[in-house]
Tab-separated table of C-alpha atoms and ligand atoms in Angstrom:
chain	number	residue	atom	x	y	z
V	272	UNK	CA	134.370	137.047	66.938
V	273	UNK	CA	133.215	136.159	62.920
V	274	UNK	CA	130.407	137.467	61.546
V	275	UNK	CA	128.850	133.792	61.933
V	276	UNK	CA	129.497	133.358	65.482
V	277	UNK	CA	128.250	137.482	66.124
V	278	UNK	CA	124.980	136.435	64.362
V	279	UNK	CA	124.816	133.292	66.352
V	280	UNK	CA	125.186	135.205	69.625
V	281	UNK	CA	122.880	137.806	68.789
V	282	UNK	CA	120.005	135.471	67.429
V	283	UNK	CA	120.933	133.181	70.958
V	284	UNK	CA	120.218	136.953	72.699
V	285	UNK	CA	116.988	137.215	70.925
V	286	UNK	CA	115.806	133.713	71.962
V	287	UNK	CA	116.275	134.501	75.723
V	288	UNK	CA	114.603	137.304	75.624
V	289	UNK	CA	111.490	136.052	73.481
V	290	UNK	CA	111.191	133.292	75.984
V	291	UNK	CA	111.662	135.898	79.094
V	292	UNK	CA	109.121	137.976	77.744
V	293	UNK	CA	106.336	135.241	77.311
V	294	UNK	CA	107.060	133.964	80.938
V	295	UNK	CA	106.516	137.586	81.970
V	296	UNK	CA	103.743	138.266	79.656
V	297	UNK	CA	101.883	134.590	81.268
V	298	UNK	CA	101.551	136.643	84.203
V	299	UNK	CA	100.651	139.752	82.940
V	300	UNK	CA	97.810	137.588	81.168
V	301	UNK	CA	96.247	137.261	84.281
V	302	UNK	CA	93.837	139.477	85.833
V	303	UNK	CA	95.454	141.648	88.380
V	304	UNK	CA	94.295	142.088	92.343
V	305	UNK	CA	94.497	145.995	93.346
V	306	UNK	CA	96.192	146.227	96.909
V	307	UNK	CA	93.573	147.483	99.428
V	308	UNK	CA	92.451	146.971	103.173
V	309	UNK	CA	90.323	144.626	102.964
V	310	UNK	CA	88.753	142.344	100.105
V	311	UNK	CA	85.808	140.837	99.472
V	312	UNK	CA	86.694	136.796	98.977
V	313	UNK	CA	85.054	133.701	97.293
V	314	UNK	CA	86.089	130.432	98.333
V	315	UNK	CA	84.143	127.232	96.581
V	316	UNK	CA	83.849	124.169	99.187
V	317	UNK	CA	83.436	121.173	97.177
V	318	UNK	CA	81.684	119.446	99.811
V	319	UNK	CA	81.408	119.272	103.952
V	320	UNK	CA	80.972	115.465	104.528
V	321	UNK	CA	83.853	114.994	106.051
V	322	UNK	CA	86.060	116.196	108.760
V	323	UNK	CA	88.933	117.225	106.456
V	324	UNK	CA	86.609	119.413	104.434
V	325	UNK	CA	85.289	120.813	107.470
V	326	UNK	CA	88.650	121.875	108.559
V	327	UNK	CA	90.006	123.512	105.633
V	328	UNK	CA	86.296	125.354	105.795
V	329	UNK	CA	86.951	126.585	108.938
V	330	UNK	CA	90.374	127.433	108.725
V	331	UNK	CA	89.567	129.892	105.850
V	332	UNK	CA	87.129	131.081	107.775
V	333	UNK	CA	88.809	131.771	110.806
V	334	UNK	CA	91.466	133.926	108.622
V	335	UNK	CA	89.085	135.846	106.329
V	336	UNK	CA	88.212	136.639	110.484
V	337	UNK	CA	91.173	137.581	111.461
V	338	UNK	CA	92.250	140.122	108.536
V	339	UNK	CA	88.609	141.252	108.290
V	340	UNK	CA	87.480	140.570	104.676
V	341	UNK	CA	84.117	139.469	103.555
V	342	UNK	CA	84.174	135.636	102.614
V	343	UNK	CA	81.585	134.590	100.464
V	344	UNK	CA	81.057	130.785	100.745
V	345	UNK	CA	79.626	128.315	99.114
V	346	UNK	CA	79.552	124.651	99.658
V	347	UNK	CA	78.863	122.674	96.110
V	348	UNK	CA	77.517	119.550	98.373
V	349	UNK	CA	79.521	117.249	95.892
V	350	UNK	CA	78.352	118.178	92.618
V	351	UNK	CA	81.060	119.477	89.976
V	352	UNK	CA	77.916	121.370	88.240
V	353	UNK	CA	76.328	123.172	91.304
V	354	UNK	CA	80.239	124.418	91.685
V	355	UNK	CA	80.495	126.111	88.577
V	356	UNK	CA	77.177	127.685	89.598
V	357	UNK	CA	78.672	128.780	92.295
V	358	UNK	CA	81.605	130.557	91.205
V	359	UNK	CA	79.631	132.345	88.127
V	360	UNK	CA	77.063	133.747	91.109
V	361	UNK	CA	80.545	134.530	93.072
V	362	UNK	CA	81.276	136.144	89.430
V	363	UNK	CA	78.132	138.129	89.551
V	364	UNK	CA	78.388	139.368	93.137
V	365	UNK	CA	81.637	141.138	92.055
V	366	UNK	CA	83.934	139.236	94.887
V	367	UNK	CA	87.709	140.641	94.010
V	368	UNK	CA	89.232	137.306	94.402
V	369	UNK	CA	88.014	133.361	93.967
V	370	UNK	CA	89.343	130.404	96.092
V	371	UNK	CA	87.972	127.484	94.131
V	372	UNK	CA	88.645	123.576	95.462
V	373	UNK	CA	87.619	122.037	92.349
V	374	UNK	CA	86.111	118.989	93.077
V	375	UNK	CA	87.483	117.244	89.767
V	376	UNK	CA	89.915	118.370	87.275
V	377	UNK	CA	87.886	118.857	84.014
V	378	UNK	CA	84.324	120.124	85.023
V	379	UNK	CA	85.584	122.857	86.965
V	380	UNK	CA	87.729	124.471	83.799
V	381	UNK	CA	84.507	126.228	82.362
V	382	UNK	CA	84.158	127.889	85.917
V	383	UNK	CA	88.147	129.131	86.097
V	384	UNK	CA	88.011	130.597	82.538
V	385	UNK	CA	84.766	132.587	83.328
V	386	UNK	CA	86.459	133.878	86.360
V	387	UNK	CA	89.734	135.383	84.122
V	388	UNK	CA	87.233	136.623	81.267
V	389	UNK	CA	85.701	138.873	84.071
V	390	UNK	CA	88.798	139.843	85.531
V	391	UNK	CA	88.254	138.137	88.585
V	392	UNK	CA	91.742	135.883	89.690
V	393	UNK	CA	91.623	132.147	90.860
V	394	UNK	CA	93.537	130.585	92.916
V	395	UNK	CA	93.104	126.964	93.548
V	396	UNK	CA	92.924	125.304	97.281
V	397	UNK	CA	94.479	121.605	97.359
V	398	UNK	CA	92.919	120.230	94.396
V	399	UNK	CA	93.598	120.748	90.900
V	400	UNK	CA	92.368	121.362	87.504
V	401	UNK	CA	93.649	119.584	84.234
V	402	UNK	CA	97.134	121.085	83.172
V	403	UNK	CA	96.288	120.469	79.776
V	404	UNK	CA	93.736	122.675	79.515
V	405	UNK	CA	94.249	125.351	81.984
V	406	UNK	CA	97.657	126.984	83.619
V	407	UNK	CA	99.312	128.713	86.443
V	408	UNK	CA	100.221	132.156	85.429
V	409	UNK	CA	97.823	132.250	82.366
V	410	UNK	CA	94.218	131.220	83.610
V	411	UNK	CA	94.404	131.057	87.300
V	412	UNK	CA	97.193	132.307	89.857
V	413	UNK	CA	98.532	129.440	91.520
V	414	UNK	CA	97.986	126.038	92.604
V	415	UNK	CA	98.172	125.697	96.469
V	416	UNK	CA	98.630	122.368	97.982
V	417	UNK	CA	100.061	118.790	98.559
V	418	UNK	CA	102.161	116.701	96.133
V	419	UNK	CA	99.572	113.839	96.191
V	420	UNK	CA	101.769	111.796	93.599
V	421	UNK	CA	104.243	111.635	96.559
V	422	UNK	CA	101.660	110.946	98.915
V	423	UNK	CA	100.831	107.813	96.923
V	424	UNK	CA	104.667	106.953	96.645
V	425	UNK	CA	105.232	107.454	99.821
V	426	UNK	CA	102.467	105.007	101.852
V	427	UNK	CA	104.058	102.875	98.893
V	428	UNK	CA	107.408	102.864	99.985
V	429	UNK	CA	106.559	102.434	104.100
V	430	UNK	CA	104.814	99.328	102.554
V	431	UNK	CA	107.768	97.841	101.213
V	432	UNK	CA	110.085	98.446	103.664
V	433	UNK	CA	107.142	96.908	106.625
V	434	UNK	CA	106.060	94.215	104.479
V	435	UNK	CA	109.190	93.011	102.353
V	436	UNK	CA	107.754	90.052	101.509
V	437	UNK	CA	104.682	91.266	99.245
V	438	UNK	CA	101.528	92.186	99.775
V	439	UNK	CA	97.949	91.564	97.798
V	440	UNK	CA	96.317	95.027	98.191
V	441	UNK	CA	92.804	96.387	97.445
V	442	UNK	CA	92.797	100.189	96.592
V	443	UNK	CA	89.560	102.553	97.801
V	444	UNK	CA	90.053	105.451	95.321
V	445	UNK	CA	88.786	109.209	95.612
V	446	UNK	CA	85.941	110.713	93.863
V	447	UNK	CA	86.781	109.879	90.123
V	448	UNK	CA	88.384	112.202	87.952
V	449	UNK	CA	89.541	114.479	90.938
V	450	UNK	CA	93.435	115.489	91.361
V	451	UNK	CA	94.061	113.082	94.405
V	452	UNK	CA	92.410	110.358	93.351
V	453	UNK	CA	94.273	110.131	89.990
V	454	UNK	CA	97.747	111.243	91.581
V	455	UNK	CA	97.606	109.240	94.878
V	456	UNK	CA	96.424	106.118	92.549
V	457	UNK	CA	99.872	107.325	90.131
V	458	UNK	CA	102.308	107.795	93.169
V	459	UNK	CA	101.217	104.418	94.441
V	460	UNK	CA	100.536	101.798	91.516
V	461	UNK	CA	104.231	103.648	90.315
V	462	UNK	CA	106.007	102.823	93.162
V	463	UNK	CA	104.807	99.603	93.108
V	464	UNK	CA	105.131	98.437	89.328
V	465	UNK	CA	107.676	95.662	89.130
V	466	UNK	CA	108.187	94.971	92.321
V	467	UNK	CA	108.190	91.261	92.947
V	468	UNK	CA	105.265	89.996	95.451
V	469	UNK	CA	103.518	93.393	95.420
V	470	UNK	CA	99.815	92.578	93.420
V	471	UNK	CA	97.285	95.321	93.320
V	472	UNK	CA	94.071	92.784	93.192
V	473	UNK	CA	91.776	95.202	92.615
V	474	UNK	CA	91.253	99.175	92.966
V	475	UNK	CA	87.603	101.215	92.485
V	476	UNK	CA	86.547	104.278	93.744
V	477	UNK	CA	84.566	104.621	97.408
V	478	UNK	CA	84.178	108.724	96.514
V	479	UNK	CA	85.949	109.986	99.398
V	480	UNK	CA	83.318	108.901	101.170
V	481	UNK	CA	82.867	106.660	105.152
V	482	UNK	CA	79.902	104.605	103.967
V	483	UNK	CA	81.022	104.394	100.148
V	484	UNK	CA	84.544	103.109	101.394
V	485	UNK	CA	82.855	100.465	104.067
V	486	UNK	CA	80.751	99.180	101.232
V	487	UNK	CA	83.201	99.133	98.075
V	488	UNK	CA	85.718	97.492	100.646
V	489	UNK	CA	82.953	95.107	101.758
V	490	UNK	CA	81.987	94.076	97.923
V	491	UNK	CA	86.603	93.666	97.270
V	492	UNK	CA	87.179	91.166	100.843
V	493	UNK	CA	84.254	89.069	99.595
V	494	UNK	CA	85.891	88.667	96.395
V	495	UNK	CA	89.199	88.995	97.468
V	496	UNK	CA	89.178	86.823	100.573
V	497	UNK	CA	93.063	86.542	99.940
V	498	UNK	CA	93.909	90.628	100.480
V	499	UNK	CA	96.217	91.332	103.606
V	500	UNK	CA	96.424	95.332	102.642
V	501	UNK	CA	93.546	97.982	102.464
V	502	UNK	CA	95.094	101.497	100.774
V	503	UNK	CA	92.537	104.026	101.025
V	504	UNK	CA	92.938	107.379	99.252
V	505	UNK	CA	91.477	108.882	102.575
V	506	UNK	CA	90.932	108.406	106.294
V	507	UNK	CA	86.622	108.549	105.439
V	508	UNK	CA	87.415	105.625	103.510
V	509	UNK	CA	90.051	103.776	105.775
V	510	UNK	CA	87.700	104.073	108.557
V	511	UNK	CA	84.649	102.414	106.398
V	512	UNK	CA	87.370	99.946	105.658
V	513	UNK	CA	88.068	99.000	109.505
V	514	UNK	CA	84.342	98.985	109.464
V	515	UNK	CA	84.223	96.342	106.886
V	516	UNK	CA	86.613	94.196	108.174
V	517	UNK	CA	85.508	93.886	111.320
V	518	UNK	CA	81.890	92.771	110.154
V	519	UNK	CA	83.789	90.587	108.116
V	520	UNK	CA	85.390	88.812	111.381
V	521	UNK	CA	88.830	90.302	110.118
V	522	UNK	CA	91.176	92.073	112.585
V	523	UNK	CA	92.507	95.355	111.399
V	524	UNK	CA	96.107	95.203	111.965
V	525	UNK	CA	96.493	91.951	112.629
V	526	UNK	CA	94.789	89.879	109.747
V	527	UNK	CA	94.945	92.837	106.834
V	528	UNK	CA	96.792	96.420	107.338
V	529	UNK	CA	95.030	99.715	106.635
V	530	UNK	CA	96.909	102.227	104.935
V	531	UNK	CA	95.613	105.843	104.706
V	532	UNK	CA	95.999	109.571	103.622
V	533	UNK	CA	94.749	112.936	105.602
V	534	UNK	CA	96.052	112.461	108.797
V	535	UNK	CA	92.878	113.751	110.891
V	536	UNK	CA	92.757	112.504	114.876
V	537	UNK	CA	90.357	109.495	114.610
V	538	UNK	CA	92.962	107.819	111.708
V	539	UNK	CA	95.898	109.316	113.833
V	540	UNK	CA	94.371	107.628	116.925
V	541	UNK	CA	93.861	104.338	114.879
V	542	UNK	CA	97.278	104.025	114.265
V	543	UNK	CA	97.544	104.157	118.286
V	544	UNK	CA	95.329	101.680	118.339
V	545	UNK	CA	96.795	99.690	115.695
V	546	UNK	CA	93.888	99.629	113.427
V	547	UNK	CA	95.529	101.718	110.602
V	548	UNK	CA	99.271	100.863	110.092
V	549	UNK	CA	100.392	104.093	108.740
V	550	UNK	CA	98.775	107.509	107.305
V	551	UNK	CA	100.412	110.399	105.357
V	552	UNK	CA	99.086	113.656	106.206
V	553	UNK	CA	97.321	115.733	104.085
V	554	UNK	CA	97.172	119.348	105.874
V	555	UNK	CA	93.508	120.814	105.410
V	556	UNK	CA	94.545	123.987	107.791
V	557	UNK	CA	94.832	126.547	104.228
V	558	UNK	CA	93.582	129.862	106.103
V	559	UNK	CA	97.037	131.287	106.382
V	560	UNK	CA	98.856	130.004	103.204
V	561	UNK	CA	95.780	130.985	101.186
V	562	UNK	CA	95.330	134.930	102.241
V	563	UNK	CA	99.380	134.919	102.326
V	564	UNK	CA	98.879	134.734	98.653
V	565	UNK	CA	96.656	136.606	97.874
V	566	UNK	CA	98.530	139.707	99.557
V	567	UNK	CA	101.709	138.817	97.968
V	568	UNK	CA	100.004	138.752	94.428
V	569	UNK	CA	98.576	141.995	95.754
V	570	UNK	CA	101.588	143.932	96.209
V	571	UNK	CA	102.611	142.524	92.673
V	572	UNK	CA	104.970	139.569	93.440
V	573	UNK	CA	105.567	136.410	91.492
V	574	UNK	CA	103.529	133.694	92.255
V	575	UNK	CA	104.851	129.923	91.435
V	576	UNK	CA	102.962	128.094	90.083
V	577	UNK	CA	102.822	125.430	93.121
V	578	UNK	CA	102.900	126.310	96.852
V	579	UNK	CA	103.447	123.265	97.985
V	580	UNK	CA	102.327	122.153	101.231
V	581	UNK	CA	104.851	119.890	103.350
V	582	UNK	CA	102.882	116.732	105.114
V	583	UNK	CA	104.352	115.009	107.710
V	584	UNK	CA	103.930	110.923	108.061
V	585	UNK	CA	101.989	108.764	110.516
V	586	UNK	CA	103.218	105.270	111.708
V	587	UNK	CA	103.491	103.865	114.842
V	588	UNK	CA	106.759	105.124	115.804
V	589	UNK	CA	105.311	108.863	116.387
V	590	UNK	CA	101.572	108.632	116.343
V	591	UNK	CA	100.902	108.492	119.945
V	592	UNK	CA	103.403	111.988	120.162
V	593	UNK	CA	101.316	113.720	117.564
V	594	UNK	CA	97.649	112.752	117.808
V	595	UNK	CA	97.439	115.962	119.699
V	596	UNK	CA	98.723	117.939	116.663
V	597	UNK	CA	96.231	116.476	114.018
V	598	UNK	CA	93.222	118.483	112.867
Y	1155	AHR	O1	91.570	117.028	98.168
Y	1155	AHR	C1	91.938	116.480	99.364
Y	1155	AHR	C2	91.062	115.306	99.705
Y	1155	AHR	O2	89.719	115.668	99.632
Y	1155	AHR	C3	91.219	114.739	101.093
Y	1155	AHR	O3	92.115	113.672	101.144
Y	1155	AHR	C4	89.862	114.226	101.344
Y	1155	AHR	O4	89.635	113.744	102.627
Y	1155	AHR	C5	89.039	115.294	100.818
Y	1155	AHR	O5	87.699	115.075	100.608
């Protein structure tokens, strides 16, 4: 070896382990969990008007239960602000660990970075917070949940392949400036772009919400009397959406399809019915992935930055087997 190509090798050495030792110092950034018997456990509910919420609430529940730690909940009845209130009072009650759902990706950063400055560590339940300004590893643990980009794709794609010869499709978007609206919107409007017959005719947010779908859907048929798809962000919203239709004199199914994301047993059962043509699940059952975790970052482990929850798919090929299964 020259001289040259030693020095080469040696400042290539240095490089790796500069870069190692920042990975390993992101985590050591964080604030650490000591392992004990039992904890004492925040977890911040965005809201509880709707059946997936409810589930994830109770499965956390049911598992905070099981292993016999304190939960202290709080439900932030839709409002990004009353959440951060939340989680500084969960701050001030000394809880060793916060769950946080943040109901949209930017408000909720004030509320993680109070957590880390008083040692407390996050870790965030199927939504997320803006990657720009907060990460896994530095300001909270980990991100646990769905890839809701795919999600998007993926109702997308069952589109294409069941309706090959184009579609004119009204969108019901999430609560704006949350993680699955913008990402199941992405996955979606991506998969579409440049495909020939496929027009998006108009998309606008119904909140996540029954009646806020049923009337956003209502205001988009009377000015889109040409749509033949409805793609909801959620099964709240798909449902409002049947609702709408049907006032409308419109036959789910028949005259426009309903497309929809969660999977719970009423949309599971309208694809039996043949009122929604297909739904992607998003799993709301967290409980045992969530306190898995937590005693895994316990004993010192690793955590990736995404535990990614697998969802299964919803058409009528296997609904009738698996409305059973759904939450
Ligand atoms: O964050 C997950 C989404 O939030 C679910 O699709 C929806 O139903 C819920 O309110």
């Amino acid at each position: 070896m020259t001289g040259i190509t030693r020095r080469v090798a040696l400042m290539a050495t240095a490089a790796a382990a500069v870069a190692l030792s920042t990975v390993a110092f992101a985590q050591e950034g964080l604030p650490k969990l000591e392992k004990k018997d039992t904890y004492k456990v925040g977890f911040a509910q965005t809201e509880s008007n709707n059946p997936w919420r409810i589930a994830q609430t109770e499965s956390m529940k049911a598992e905070a239960e099981k292993l016999g730690y304190q939960l202290v909940y709080t439900d932030a009845a839709g409002s990004a602000a009353k959440q951060v209130a939340d989680v500084n009072s969960m701050i001030a009650q000394g809880v060793d660990v916060i769950f946080l759902a943040p109901r949209e990706e930017k408000p909720l950063i004030p509320a993680v970075m109070a957590a880390k400055k008083a040692g407390i560590p996050v870790i965030l339940l199927d939504r997320n917070v803006d990657q720009s300004l907060a990460k896994a590893g530095e300001d909270y643990v980990t991100f646990i949940g769905s890839d809701f980009i795919d999600e998007g794709k993926r109702i997308a794609e069952w589109l294409v392949q069941n309706k090959p010869d184009g579609a004119k499709i009204i969108q019901l978007e999430g609560t704006t400036g949350s993680s699955p609206a913008n990402d199941r919107k992405k996955g979606f409007d991506e998969a579409l772009a440049g495909k020939a017959g496929f027009e998006i005719l108009a998309s606008q947010s119904g909140d996540f919400a029954r009646d806020k779908g049923r009337q956003v859907a209502e205001a988009l048929l009377q000015a889109h009397p040409d749509a033949d798809v409805i793609y909801a962000h959620n099964d709240e919203m798909a449902m409002g959406a049947i609702a709408a239709l049907e006032a409308a004199g419109k036959v789910p199914g028949k005259d426009v399809l309903v497309l929809s994301i969660d999977g719970g047993k009423e949309a599971v059962q309208a694809v039996v019915d043949g009122k929604i043509a297909a739904v992607v699940e998003c799993n709301p059952r967290f409980g045992p992935k969530a306190f898995e975790t937590l005693a895994r970052y316990a004993n010192g482990e690793t955590i990736e930055a995404w535990v990614k929850n697998v969802d299964k798919f919803y058409d009528p090929t296997n609904a009738a087997a698996e409305v059973a299964n759904a939450y």
